Each structure stands twice: as C-alpha cells, then as structure tokens.
mmCIF file of C-alpha atoms in Angstrom:
data_model
loop_
_atom_site.group_PDB
_atom_site.id
_atom_site.type_symbol
_atom_site.label_atom_id
_atom_site.label_comp_id
_atom_site.label_asym_id
_atom_site.label_seq_id
_atom_site.Cartn_x
_atom_site.Cartn_y
_atom_site.Cartn_z
ATOM 1 C CA MET A 1 35.969 -34.608 116.417
ATOM 2 C CA THR A 2 39.758 -35.210 115.441
ATOM 3 C CA THR A 3 42.312 -33.139 117.153
ATOM 4 C CA ASP A 4 43.466 -32.072 113.820
ATOM 5 C CA GLU A 5 40.244 -30.769 112.765
ATOM 6 C CA LEU A 6 39.637 -29.304 116.339
ATOM 7 C CA ILE A 7 43.026 -27.287 116.453
ATOM 8 C CA ILE A 8 41.966 -26.667 112.424
ATOM 9 C CA ALA A 9 38.541 -25.379 113.583
ATOM 10 C CA THR A 10 39.095 -23.210 115.901
ATOM 11 C CA CYS A 11 41.867 -21.320 113.944
ATOM 12 C CA LEU A 12 39.535 -20.855 111.185
ATOM 13 C CA LYS A 13 37.348 -19.083 114.245
ATOM 14 C CA ALA A 14 39.598 -16.951 115.643
ATOM 15 C CA GLY A 15 40.996 -15.854 112.041
ATOM 16 C CA LYS A 16 37.400 -15.419 110.598
ATOM 17 C CA ILE A 17 35.788 -13.822 114.086
ATOM 18 C CA MET A 18 39.228 -11.227 113.293
ATOM 19 C CA VAL A 19 38.907 -10.609 110.302
ATOM 20 C CA GLU A 20 35.251 -9.764 110.368
ATOM 21 C CA ASN A 21 36.035 -7.472 112.250
ATOM 22 C CA GLY A 22 38.970 -5.334 111.195
ATOM 23 C CA SER A 23 41.600 -6.771 111.796
ATOM 24 C CA GLU A 24 44.942 -6.158 109.974
ATOM 25 C CA ILE A 25 45.623 -9.829 107.825
ATOM 26 C CA SER A 26 49.691 -9.565 109.114
ATOM 27 C CA ARG A 27 48.052 -9.875 112.412
ATOM 28 C CA VAL A 28 45.645 -12.824 112.033
ATOM 29 C CA ASP A 29 47.867 -14.808 110.646
ATOM 30 C CA ASP A 30 49.410 -14.422 112.955
ATOM 31 C CA THR A 31 47.034 -15.358 115.732
ATOM 32 C CA MET A 32 46.001 -18.452 113.861
ATOM 33 C CA THR A 33 50.210 -19.686 113.629
ATOM 34 C CA ARG A 34 51.088 -19.139 117.144
ATOM 35 C CA ILE A 35 47.152 -21.228 118.125
ATOM 36 C CA ALA A 36 48.893 -23.901 115.747
ATOM 37 C CA GLN A 37 51.889 -23.915 117.492
ATOM 38 C CA ASN A 38 50.741 -24.261 120.993
ATOM 39 C CA ALA A 39 48.661 -27.237 119.976
ATOM 40 C CA GLY A 40 51.240 -28.550 118.890
ATOM 41 C CA VAL A 41 51.809 -28.839 114.836
ATOM 42 C CA VAL A 42 55.317 -27.723 113.838
ATOM 43 C CA GLN A 43 54.248 -27.029 110.090
ATOM 44 C CA ALA A 44 50.597 -25.086 109.905
ATOM 45 C CA ASN A 45 49.758 -23.396 106.208
ATOM 46 C CA THR A 46 47.337 -20.594 106.783
ATOM 47 C CA TYR A 47 45.844 -18.154 103.684
ATOM 48 C CA VAL A 48 44.102 -15.391 105.144
ATOM 49 C CA THR A 49 42.615 -12.898 102.713
ATOM 50 C CA ILE A 50 39.305 -10.509 103.455
ATOM 51 C CA THR A 51 36.536 -12.631 102.294
ATOM 52 C CA GLY A 52 38.102 -15.531 103.562
ATOM 53 C CA VAL A 53 40.597 -17.617 106.296
ATOM 54 C CA MET A 54 41.703 -21.093 104.528
ATOM 55 C CA MET A 55 44.097 -23.691 106.375
ATOM 56 C CA SER A 56 45.974 -26.965 106.668
ATOM 57 C CA ILE A 57 48.696 -29.019 108.665
ATOM 58 C CA GLN A 58 51.344 -30.118 106.176
ATOM 59 C CA GLY A 59 51.423 -33.931 105.473
ATOM 60 C CA ARG A 60 47.725 -34.767 106.685
ATOM 61 C CA ASN A 61 44.622 -34.789 105.276
ATOM 62 C CA ALA A 62 42.949 -32.165 106.949
ATOM 63 C CA THR A 63 42.040 -28.436 105.142
ATOM 64 C CA GLN A 64 39.740 -26.077 105.774
ATOM 65 C CA ILE A 65 37.518 -23.408 104.656
ATOM 66 C CA ALA A 66 35.768 -20.550 106.299
ATOM 67 C CA SER A 67 34.670 -17.845 103.985
ATOM 68 C CA VAL A 68 34.403 -14.407 105.313
ATOM 69 C CA THR A 69 30.788 -12.848 104.332
ATOM 70 C CA LYS A 70 29.936 -10.204 106.660
ATOM 71 C CA ARG A 71 32.817 -7.453 107.306
ATOM 72 C CA THR A 72 31.956 -4.889 109.989
ATOM 73 C CA ILE A 73 34.250 -2.693 113.045
ATOM 74 C CA ASP A 74 34.578 -3.846 116.484
ATOM 75 C CA LEU A 75 37.767 -3.874 118.219
ATOM 76 C CA GLU A 76 36.737 -5.796 121.054
ATOM 77 C CA LYS A 77 36.147 -8.538 119.437
ATOM 78 C CA VAL A 78 39.915 -8.743 118.202
ATOM 79 C CA ALA A 79 41.113 -7.474 121.609
ATOM 80 C CA GLN A 80 39.184 -10.768 122.751
ATOM 81 C CA VAL A 81 40.922 -13.593 120.243
ATOM 82 C CA ASN A 82 44.049 -11.375 120.913
ATOM 83 C CA GLN A 83 44.201 -12.072 124.843
ATOM 84 C CA LEU A 84 42.204 -15.837 123.915
ATOM 85 C CA SER A 85 45.337 -16.141 122.269
ATOM 86 C CA ARG A 86 48.201 -15.327 124.607
ATOM 87 C CA GLU A 87 45.928 -17.286 127.746
ATOM 88 C CA PHE A 88 46.370 -20.258 125.785
ATOM 89 C CA ALA A 89 49.958 -20.224 124.839
ATOM 90 C CA ALA A 90 50.819 -19.792 129.476
ATOM 91 C CA GLN A 91 48.378 -23.114 128.648
ATOM 92 C CA GLN A 92 46.187 -21.168 131.500
ATOM 93 C CA ILE A 93 42.324 -23.050 129.009
ATOM 94 C CA ASP A 94 42.697 -25.874 127.050
ATOM 95 C CA LEU A 95 41.831 -26.579 123.071
ATOM 96 C CA PRO A 96 38.770 -27.515 123.132
ATOM 97 C CA THR A 97 38.121 -24.693 125.952
ATOM 98 C CA LEU A 98 39.663 -22.138 123.333
ATOM 99 C CA HIS A 99 37.079 -22.958 120.220
ATOM 100 C CA THR A 100 33.532 -22.921 123.045
ATOM 101 C CA ARG A 101 35.441 -19.153 124.090
ATOM 102 C CA LEU A 102 35.823 -18.102 120.898
ATOM 103 C CA GLY A 103 32.140 -19.448 119.684
ATOM 104 C CA GLN A 104 30.820 -17.271 122.518
ATOM 105 C CA LEU A 105 32.213 -14.493 122.003
ATOM 106 C CA ASP A 106 31.812 -15.035 118.268
ATOM 107 C CA GLN A 107 27.887 -14.988 120.167
ATOM 108 C CA ALA A 108 27.565 -12.302 122.317
ATOM 109 C CA SER A 109 28.232 -8.503 121.044
ATOM 110 C CA ARG A 110 29.576 -6.786 123.727
ATOM 111 C CA SER A 111 29.962 -3.090 122.325
ATOM 112 C CA PHE A 112 28.965 0.432 123.873
ATOM 113 C CA PRO A 113 25.496 0.831 124.253
ATOM 114 C CA LEU A 114 23.994 3.786 121.646
ATOM 115 C CA TRP A 115 23.710 6.784 123.551
ATOM 116 C CA LEU A 116 27.183 6.085 123.939
ATOM 117 C CA GLN A 117 27.993 5.360 120.394
ATOM 118 C CA LEU A 118 25.669 9.044 120.010
ATOM 119 C CA VAL A 119 27.945 10.522 122.545
ATOM 120 C CA GLY A 120 31.511 9.625 120.750
ATOM 121 C CA ALA A 121 30.072 10.563 117.447
ATOM 122 C CA ALA A 122 29.269 14.124 118.792
ATOM 123 C CA LEU A 123 32.564 13.638 120.498
ATOM 124 C CA VAL A 124 33.905 13.658 117.113
ATOM 125 C CA SER A 125 32.022 16.036 114.931
ATOM 126 C CA GLY A 126 32.153 18.928 117.014
ATOM 127 C CA PRO A 127 35.732 19.430 118.141
ATOM 128 C CA LEU A 128 36.846 17.652 114.540
ATOM 129 C CA MET A 129 35.358 20.787 112.947
ATOM 130 C CA ILE A 130 36.722 23.011 115.350
ATOM 131 C CA MET A 131 40.560 21.141 114.943
ATOM 132 C CA PHE A 132 40.220 21.784 111.662
ATOM 133 C CA ARG A 133 38.533 25.097 110.777
ATOM 134 C CA GLN A 134 39.297 27.302 114.061
ATOM 135 C CA GLU A 135 36.161 28.798 115.104
ATOM 136 C CA THR A 136 33.814 27.763 116.799
ATOM 137 C CA ILE A 137 30.661 29.649 115.532
ATOM 138 C CA ASN A 138 28.679 26.392 114.055
ATOM 139 C CA THR A 139 29.776 23.902 117.023
ATOM 140 C CA TRP A 140 25.916 23.381 118.276
ATOM 141 C CA PRO A 141 24.716 22.743 114.805
ATOM 142 C CA THR A 142 27.836 20.984 113.489
ATOM 143 C CA VAL A 143 27.431 18.323 116.840
ATOM 144 C CA VAL A 144 23.415 17.743 116.668
ATOM 145 C CA ILE A 145 23.832 17.051 112.989
ATOM 146 C CA GLY A 146 26.654 14.987 112.750
ATOM 147 C CA THR A 147 24.869 12.949 116.210
ATOM 148 C CA LEU A 148 21.933 12.940 113.675
ATOM 149 C CA GLY A 149 23.142 11.413 110.785
ATOM 150 C CA TYR A 150 25.525 9.027 112.966
ATOM 151 C CA LEU A 151 22.079 7.350 114.167
ATOM 152 C CA VAL A 152 20.579 7.167 110.505
ATOM 153 C CA PHE A 153 23.298 5.786 109.271
ATOM 154 C CA TYR A 154 23.351 2.851 112.392
ATOM 155 C CA LEU A 155 19.658 2.402 112.107
ATOM 156 C CA LEU A 156 19.339 2.203 108.271
ATOM 157 C CA ASN A 157 22.736 -0.317 108.575
ATOM 158 C CA ARG A 158 21.517 -2.118 111.848
ATOM 159 C CA TYR A 159 17.921 -2.636 109.394
ATOM 160 C CA LEU A 160 19.245 -2.464 105.974
ATOM 161 C CA LYS A 161 21.815 -4.154 105.700
ATOM 162 C CA ILE A 162 23.712 -2.602 102.005
ATOM 163 C CA LYS A 163 26.295 -0.951 104.340
ATOM 164 C CA PHE A 164 27.154 1.606 100.995
ATOM 165 C CA LEU A 165 23.482 3.072 100.910
ATOM 166 C CA SER A 166 23.579 3.589 104.844
ATOM 167 C CA GLU A 167 26.103 6.157 104.566
ATOM 168 C CA LEU A 168 25.078 7.099 101.007
ATOM 169 C CA VAL A 169 21.326 7.711 103.097
ATOM 170 C CA ALA A 170 23.471 9.252 105.465
ATOM 171 C CA ALA A 171 25.265 11.575 103.576
ATOM 172 C CA LEU A 172 22.067 13.177 101.980
ATOM 173 C CA PHE A 173 20.582 13.428 105.650
ATOM 174 C CA ILE A 174 23.593 15.678 106.230
ATOM 175 C CA GLY A 175 23.817 17.610 103.814
ATOM 176 C CA PHE A 176 19.449 18.669 103.633
ATOM 177 C CA ALA A 177 19.846 19.204 107.671
ATOM 178 C CA ALA A 178 23.418 20.750 107.116
ATOM 179 C CA GLU A 179 21.207 23.454 104.458
ATOM 180 C CA TRP A 180 18.075 24.125 106.589
ATOM 181 C CA ALA A 181 20.194 24.993 109.828
ATOM 182 C CA TYR A 182 21.826 27.710 107.592
ATOM 183 C CA GLN A 183 18.493 28.413 105.705
ATOM 184 C CA VAL A 184 16.991 29.136 109.274
ATOM 185 C CA GLY A 185 20.384 30.980 110.571
ATOM 186 C CA TRP A 186 21.485 28.524 113.054
ATOM 187 C CA GLY A 187 24.683 28.132 111.017
ATOM 188 C CA THR A 188 26.995 30.635 109.396
ATOM 189 C CA ASN A 189 28.851 28.379 107.151
ATOM 190 C CA ILE A 190 27.310 24.775 105.600
ATOM 191 C CA ASN A 191 30.418 23.798 104.618
ATOM 192 C CA ASP A 192 31.961 23.402 107.768
ATOM 193 C CA ILE A 193 28.913 21.918 109.462
ATOM 194 C CA ILE A 194 28.937 19.294 106.659
ATOM 195 C CA ILE A 195 32.804 18.799 107.006
ATOM 196 C CA GLY A 196 32.185 18.353 111.038
ATOM 197 C CA ALA A 197 28.995 16.135 111.174
ATOM 198 C CA LEU A 198 30.969 13.848 108.688
ATOM 199 C CA MET A 199 33.516 12.521 110.375
ATOM 200 C CA PRO A 200 31.890 10.107 111.735
ATOM 201 C CA LEU A 201 31.267 8.231 109.415
ATOM 202 C CA VAL A 202 34.779 8.865 106.913
ATOM 203 C CA PRO A 203 36.682 5.425 106.798
ATOM 204 C CA GLY A 204 39.130 5.554 108.449
ATOM 205 C CA VAL A 205 39.695 1.394 109.511
ATOM 206 C CA PRO A 206 39.150 0.230 105.670
ATOM 207 C CA LEU A 207 41.631 2.688 104.784
ATOM 208 C CA THR A 208 44.822 2.121 107.704
ATOM 209 C CA ASN A 209 44.400 -1.177 107.209
ATOM 210 C CA ALA A 210 44.592 -0.735 103.226
ATOM 211 C CA VAL A 211 47.820 0.531 104.479
ATOM 212 C CA ARG A 212 48.889 -1.547 106.793
ATOM 213 C CA ASP A 213 47.753 -4.089 105.002
ATOM 214 C CA ILE A 214 49.843 -3.037 101.646
ATOM 215 C CA LEU A 215 52.994 -2.133 103.419
ATOM 216 C CA ALA A 216 53.054 -5.907 104.939
ATOM 217 C CA GLY A 217 52.652 -7.561 100.718
ATOM 218 C CA ASN A 218 49.923 -8.751 101.137
ATOM 219 C CA PHE A 219 48.924 -7.425 97.644
ATOM 220 C CA VAL A 220 45.244 -9.842 97.961
ATOM 221 C CA SER A 221 43.743 -7.686 100.099
ATOM 222 C CA GLY A 222 45.100 -3.943 100.409
ATOM 223 C CA PRO A 223 43.936 -3.113 97.559
ATOM 224 C CA ALA A 224 40.458 -4.478 98.196
ATOM 225 C CA ARG A 225 40.423 -2.626 101.726
ATOM 226 C CA ALA A 226 41.111 0.055 99.632
ATOM 227 C CA VAL A 227 38.515 -0.047 97.153
ATOM 228 C CA GLU A 228 36.039 -0.542 100.545
ATOM 229 C CA ALA A 229 36.996 2.697 101.247
ATOM 230 C CA LEU A 230 36.488 4.602 97.892
ATOM 231 C CA ILE A 231 33.450 3.465 97.756
ATOM 232 C CA SER A 232 32.618 4.627 101.131
ATOM 233 C CA ALA A 233 34.971 7.719 100.348
ATOM 234 C CA ALA A 234 32.198 7.265 96.374
ATOM 235 C CA ALA A 235 28.746 7.069 98.620
ATOM 236 C CA LEU A 236 29.359 10.165 101.241
ATOM 237 C CA GLY A 237 30.772 12.334 98.469
ATOM 238 C CA PHE A 238 27.800 11.735 95.798
ATOM 239 C CA GLY A 239 25.620 12.285 99.054
ATOM 240 C CA ILE A 240 27.041 15.480 100.022
ATOM 241 C CA ALA A 241 27.417 16.037 95.856
ATOM 242 C CA VAL A 242 23.364 15.447 95.191
ATOM 243 C CA VAL A 243 22.691 18.416 98.115
ATOM 244 C CA ILE A 244 25.494 21.108 96.847
ATOM 245 C CA THR A 245 24.130 20.662 93.350
ATOM 246 C CA LEU A 246 20.408 21.140 93.846
ATOM 247 C CA PHE A 247 21.411 24.260 96.228
ATOM 248 C CA MET B 1 41.731 29.037 120.608
ATOM 249 C CA GLY B 2 44.640 29.033 122.519
ATOM 250 C CA ILE B 3 46.478 25.700 121.997
ATOM 251 C CA VAL B 4 45.548 23.838 125.552
ATOM 252 C CA GLY B 5 42.156 24.370 124.238
ATOM 253 C CA GLN B 6 43.144 22.748 120.673
ATOM 254 C CA LEU B 7 44.449 19.379 122.958
ATOM 255 C CA ILE B 8 41.204 18.670 124.628
ATOM 256 C CA LEU B 9 39.416 18.682 121.377
ATOM 257 C CA ALA B 10 41.914 16.170 120.041
ATOM 258 C CA TYR B 11 41.549 13.669 123.539
ATOM 259 C CA LEU B 12 37.893 14.346 123.085
ATOM 260 C CA ALA B 13 37.933 13.663 118.821
ATOM 261 C CA VAL B 14 40.026 10.565 119.967
ATOM 262 C CA LEU B 15 38.237 9.286 122.336
ATOM 263 C CA GLY B 16 34.333 9.630 121.128
ATOM 264 C CA PHE B 17 36.163 7.590 117.725
ATOM 265 C CA GLY B 18 36.929 4.944 120.162
ATOM 266 C CA LEU B 19 33.644 5.094 121.052
ATOM 267 C CA ILE B 20 32.076 4.127 117.891
ATOM 268 C CA ILE B 21 34.284 1.526 116.681
ATOM 269 C CA ASN B 22 34.126 -0.165 119.935
ATOM 270 C CA ILE B 23 38.058 -0.212 121.490
ATOM 271 C CA PRO B 24 38.043 -2.594 124.982
ATOM 272 C CA ARG B 25 37.017 0.153 127.859
ATOM 273 C CA HIS B 26 40.339 0.282 129.410
ATOM 274 C CA ALA B 27 42.249 1.506 126.370
ATOM 275 C CA LEU B 28 40.174 4.960 125.892
ATOM 276 C CA ASN B 29 42.016 6.319 128.421
ATOM 277 C CA LEU B 30 45.829 6.090 126.920
ATOM 278 C CA ALA B 31 44.422 6.197 123.383
ATOM 279 C CA GLY B 32 43.030 9.600 123.999
ATOM 280 C CA TRP B 33 46.320 10.732 125.681
ATOM 281 C CA ILE B 34 48.635 8.721 122.287
ATOM 282 C CA GLY B 35 46.344 11.112 119.985
ATOM 283 C CA THR B 36 46.784 14.814 122.523
ATOM 284 C CA LEU B 37 50.646 14.500 122.221
ATOM 285 C CA THR B 38 50.628 13.875 118.752
ATOM 286 C CA TRP B 39 48.271 16.207 117.593
ATOM 287 C CA GLY B 40 50.743 18.385 120.385
ATOM 288 C CA PHE B 41 53.843 16.861 117.748
ATOM 289 C CA TYR B 42 51.686 18.592 115.029
ATOM 290 C CA LEU B 43 50.863 22.398 116.125
ATOM 291 C CA ILE B 44 54.697 22.068 116.989
ATOM 292 C CA VAL B 45 55.653 21.696 113.480
ATOM 293 C CA GLN B 46 52.829 24.172 112.513
ATOM 294 C CA ALA B 47 54.844 26.404 114.484
ATOM 295 C CA PHE B 48 57.654 26.349 113.338
ATOM 296 C CA ASP B 49 55.715 26.991 109.229
ATOM 297 C CA GLY B 50 56.007 23.131 108.666
ATOM 298 C CA GLY B 51 52.858 22.382 106.554
ATOM 299 C CA ILE B 52 50.359 20.193 106.773
ATOM 300 C CA VAL B 53 52.586 17.138 105.208
ATOM 301 C CA LEU B 54 55.519 17.436 107.725
ATOM 302 C CA GLY B 55 52.848 17.312 110.106
ATOM 303 C CA SER B 56 50.783 14.882 109.664
ATOM 304 C CA PHE B 57 54.215 13.017 108.540
ATOM 305 C CA ILE B 58 55.846 13.829 112.734
ATOM 306 C CA GLY B 59 52.027 12.786 113.889
ATOM 307 C CA SER B 60 51.682 9.533 111.795
ATOM 308 C CA VAL B 61 55.099 8.537 112.919
ATOM 309 C CA GLY B 62 54.525 9.502 116.607
ATOM 310 C CA ILE B 63 50.899 7.119 116.319
ATOM 311 C CA GLY B 64 53.146 4.250 115.541
ATOM 312 C CA VAL B 65 55.895 4.272 117.960
ATOM 313 C CA LEU B 66 53.765 5.700 121.085
ATOM 314 C CA SER B 67 50.491 2.383 119.766
ATOM 315 C CA SER B 68 52.921 -0.475 119.716
ATOM 316 C CA LEU B 69 54.633 1.243 123.514
ATOM 317 C CA ALA B 70 50.911 1.397 124.531
ATOM 318 C CA ALA B 71 50.133 -2.341 122.738
ATOM 319 C CA ARG B 72 53.383 -3.724 124.478
ATOM 320 C CA TYR B 73 52.741 -2.327 127.819
ATOM 321 C CA LYS B 74 48.498 -3.349 127.443
ATOM 322 C CA LYS B 75 48.812 -6.019 125.242
ATOM 323 C CA MET B 76 46.779 -5.891 122.862
ATOM 324 C CA PRO B 77 46.923 -5.741 119.596
ATOM 325 C CA SER B 78 48.154 -1.874 118.507
ATOM 326 C CA ILE B 79 45.756 -1.224 115.698
ATOM 327 C CA ILE B 80 42.927 -0.781 118.872
ATOM 328 C CA PHE B 81 45.135 3.152 119.286
ATOM 329 C CA ASN B 82 46.876 4.037 116.198
ATOM 330 C CA ILE B 83 43.333 3.724 114.547
ATOM 331 C CA PRO B 84 41.042 5.881 116.628
ATOM 332 C CA SER B 85 44.624 8.182 117.100
ATOM 333 C CA LEU B 86 44.157 9.194 113.574
ATOM 334 C CA VAL B 87 41.044 10.792 113.922
ATOM 335 C CA SER B 88 42.311 14.492 113.931
ATOM 336 C CA PHE B 89 45.126 13.920 110.513
ATOM 337 C CA VAL B 90 42.420 12.545 108.368
ATOM 338 C CA PRO B 91 42.375 14.838 105.430
ATOM 339 C CA GLY B 92 38.637 14.582 106.047
ATOM 340 C CA SER B 93 37.904 19.015 105.258
ATOM 341 C CA GLN B 94 40.627 18.477 101.692
ATOM 342 C CA ALA B 95 38.321 15.570 100.541
ATOM 343 C CA TYR B 96 35.400 17.431 101.271
ATOM 344 C CA GLN B 97 36.147 20.435 99.321
ATOM 345 C CA MET B 98 37.573 17.970 96.641
ATOM 346 C CA VAL B 99 34.000 16.623 96.011
ATOM 347 C CA ARG B 100 32.743 19.889 96.702
ATOM 348 C CA ASN B 101 34.676 21.502 94.016
ATOM 349 C CA PHE B 102 33.840 18.705 91.297
ATOM 350 C CA ALA B 103 30.306 18.411 92.558
ATOM 351 C CA LEU B 104 30.355 22.519 91.170
ATOM 352 C CA GLY B 105 31.706 21.414 87.848
ATOM 353 C CA LYS B 106 35.711 24.070 89.518
ATOM 354 C CA TYR B 107 37.766 20.732 87.477
ATOM 355 C CA ASP B 108 40.840 22.922 88.735
ATOM 356 C CA GLN B 109 40.068 23.784 92.132
ATOM 357 C CA ALA B 110 39.304 20.145 92.960
ATOM 358 C CA VAL B 111 42.322 18.240 91.427
ATOM 359 C CA GLY B 112 44.429 20.774 93.653
ATOM 360 C CA PHE B 113 42.093 19.562 96.424
ATOM 361 C CA MET B 114 42.562 15.848 95.473
ATOM 362 C CA LEU B 115 46.938 16.065 95.372
ATOM 363 C CA GLN B 116 46.703 17.406 98.925
ATOM 364 C CA VAL B 117 44.553 13.955 99.871
ATOM 365 C CA VAL B 118 46.774 12.315 97.943
ATOM 366 C CA VAL B 119 50.282 13.617 99.474
ATOM 367 C CA ILE B 120 48.353 13.745 103.202
ATOM 368 C CA THR B 121 47.650 10.142 102.853
ATOM 369 C CA GLY B 122 50.989 9.224 101.598
ATOM 370 C CA ALA B 123 52.625 10.956 104.579
ATOM 371 C CA ILE B 124 50.583 9.286 106.726
ATOM 372 C CA ALA B 125 51.276 5.773 105.194
ATOM 373 C CA LEU B 126 55.376 7.062 104.738
ATOM 374 C CA GLY B 127 55.269 7.927 108.445
ATOM 375 C CA PHE B 128 53.651 4.705 109.290
ATOM 376 C CA LEU B 129 56.292 2.956 107.107
ATOM 377 C CA VAL B 130 58.870 4.594 109.934
ATOM 378 C CA ALA B 131 57.646 3.510 112.940
ATOM 379 C CA GLU B 132 57.444 0.082 111.773
ATOM 380 C CA LEU B 133 61.310 0.678 111.213
ATOM 381 C CA LEU B 134 61.584 3.009 114.398
ATOM 382 C CA ASN B 135 60.064 0.323 116.351
ATOM 383 C CA GLN B 136 61.774 -2.704 115.114
ATOM 384 C CA LEU B 137 64.814 -1.053 116.227
ATOM 385 C CA ILE B 138 63.878 -0.326 119.713
ATOM 386 C CA ALA B 139 62.781 -4.107 119.745
ATOM 387 C CA PHE B 140 66.042 -4.921 118.858
ATOM 388 C CA CYS B 141 67.684 -1.839 121.242
ATOM 389 C CA ARG B 142 65.110 -3.324 123.949
ATOM 390 C CA LEU B 143 66.671 -7.480 123.307
ATOM 391 C CA ARG B 144 70.298 -6.747 123.840
ATOM 392 C CA TRP B 145 69.767 -4.574 127.100
ATOM 393 C CA GLN B 146 68.336 -7.600 129.280
ATOM 394 C CA GLN B 147 71.039 -9.384 127.717
ATOM 395 C CA VAL B 148 73.370 -7.256 128.550
ATOM 396 C CA ARG B 149 71.537 -6.946 132.235
ATOM 397 C CA SER B 150 71.639 -11.161 132.306
#
C-alpha cells in the first residue's frame, strides 16, 4: 500500500466506525480531516453521509468510498476513535499503528454486559415514570416490565437484525404485559406503566443527532436520521396501539 | 415526591440510559451530574410557573453548555454527555398520549398532544442552538483571557 492509500484507508476506517456507532456527521468530517492533515496531506476532501463515507486527496489519483450498512449505538467506540485521533495528533502513535488500532477497535466490542444493560433499562423506566407522573404506586410493575421489554428487544435485535421489527415486538410485549399487570391488580394505571416501560426504547440518539445534523447544515444525513427516528417511534406506537384497540 | 427525590431520580435515569447506549465508564458519573443539574433548572422554572416548554428550553441550553465544558475537561466528544442527559426531557408521556388517542379515534385530543410534542422538541432544538452560541462565546472569551495573561 502506498502512503496515500494508507492515509485514505485510515481516515475511511475512522469515519466508518464513527458513523456506524452513532456520531454526528460534522464530528466525523472534522476527525477525518484532522487525521489527514496530521498525516501530512494539505488538502483532503471528505464527503460523509449516513450511508457512506468518501474521501479524496486533492491533486492525486487517490479516492475511495466506504459504505455504511449497519448502524448501532455504541458511544464508547466514538470516544475511542476520538482518543486515537488525539494520540495521532500528539505524535504518540504513527499512521500504520493508528490503522491497526482502528481495525482492532472495529472488531472488539467492549460494551457493558447484558445484566448491566438490564439494570440500566430498569433505572430508566422506573425513575422516569415517577418524574413524569409524580406517583410511586406503579413503580415495581413499571421496572419489571421495562426491563423485560428491553430484554425482548435486545435478544430479538441480536438474532433478527431488523431493528424496527424488534421494536414492534417489544412494544407489543410491553403493552400485553402492562394489560396483564393491570388485570391481576398489580398496577393501578396501565398508561403510566406503558410510558415508563417504553422509555428505554425511545429513539433518543437518532433524534438528537438529527437535530444537530440539520443545525450543522447536513441536509442529507439530518433528515435521513429523522426518518429513522420516526420509523422507530412509529413501530413503538403501532405496537402499543394494537394492544390499546384490542382491550 | 420532594425536590431531592426528583434530583436523585434524574441522576439514576441518566445513569441507566448511559449504560444502555454504552458511554465510556469514567464518563457515567459526570453525565449523571449534568442530568441532575439541568433537571434542577427545569424544576426551578416549574416553581415559577414557567411551563414545560420554557423548562425544556432552559434545560437543553444547560445541557448544551455543560456538555461542552465536560467534553473539554474529559477530552471526549460532547455527545457522550448530552445524549444521556437529554433522556429526562424527551416528551415521552405526551408522545404516548398522542398515539393512544389516535388509536382510540379521539383525534382532537391526539392533535393537541401532537402539537405539544412538536413544541417541546422544537424548544429542545432551539436550546441546543442557543447553547452552541454560548459555547462559541465561552471559547472566544477563553482565548482572549489566555492572550491577555501571556
């Protein structure tokens, strides 16, 4: 590999990891340009969208494209790419090392274990329900159903790999479970239970990123993310609506 | 439910959402504190009858500015702090009421809740915009201060 090719491959890898894991577009653009400049390229052109990353070096025959097909949320990886880029800027690591480290980062997933994520879901669903509704009677059913709902979403998303379908099924599960809890007299208000239990699944990251991308002037990626958030919200809403109309 | 209880719950909720979206371990605590502090701003606005919209606006301005400061302090991207902190401000309850009323065919109430969702989301977006302005102002002042000192 020539130096130009290595520079482009490194920048594309960094950009791809960041877009895949939920970074906003202007940050990706910034990081890629920084890496290129620190590698000694005076003028690099980058074009980042939510489904693909492109880069060329001005005046030389080097252009490459990396497509982004899967999108998850893993902000740890975004932070790690940021950290590696900083180390490269401070000349603590050289370009080939940066390339291999990015490759390792892409392979290894350092996410929290499942049980800790379930604790997270419980912490989101219970407290938010109390904050929104100012009452504590329905706390335990909300916590339990919220945790199980997130578990359903997590397992389905792992084996099914269609995010919207997993969200729909999880919403259906939450709806039926809340109805069941209400029928057996465990909870007193089915609406409160559903609101709390849905909170871990609410598309907060795509929505925030959509707003930020649009404000930064990225009119390709911002609306695309907004559509993603809207479809997630529609999947959740449809699941709940089915349960409401059934009972 | 007292104010202290609400603040503790806000901290726990931000921590929980941070665990779900996998933010780095040593950023969890700081993100939780940002969430607590901005929920405090929200409660103050509520205490003066400011309404949900103004509360969300002030809260998101606070999240934007504090996240930027935290990002500079911890040398991490600012989205690590502002996405989990925002979880308490997402209009989840109104969005649910909107879907529920649409499903039940009560369109007048559904549209009312939809407008609330749109206005709150708009307030949060506007808050981020104002926060961006303040961040640039802070960065400018910081630069000037360093020039004056040296």
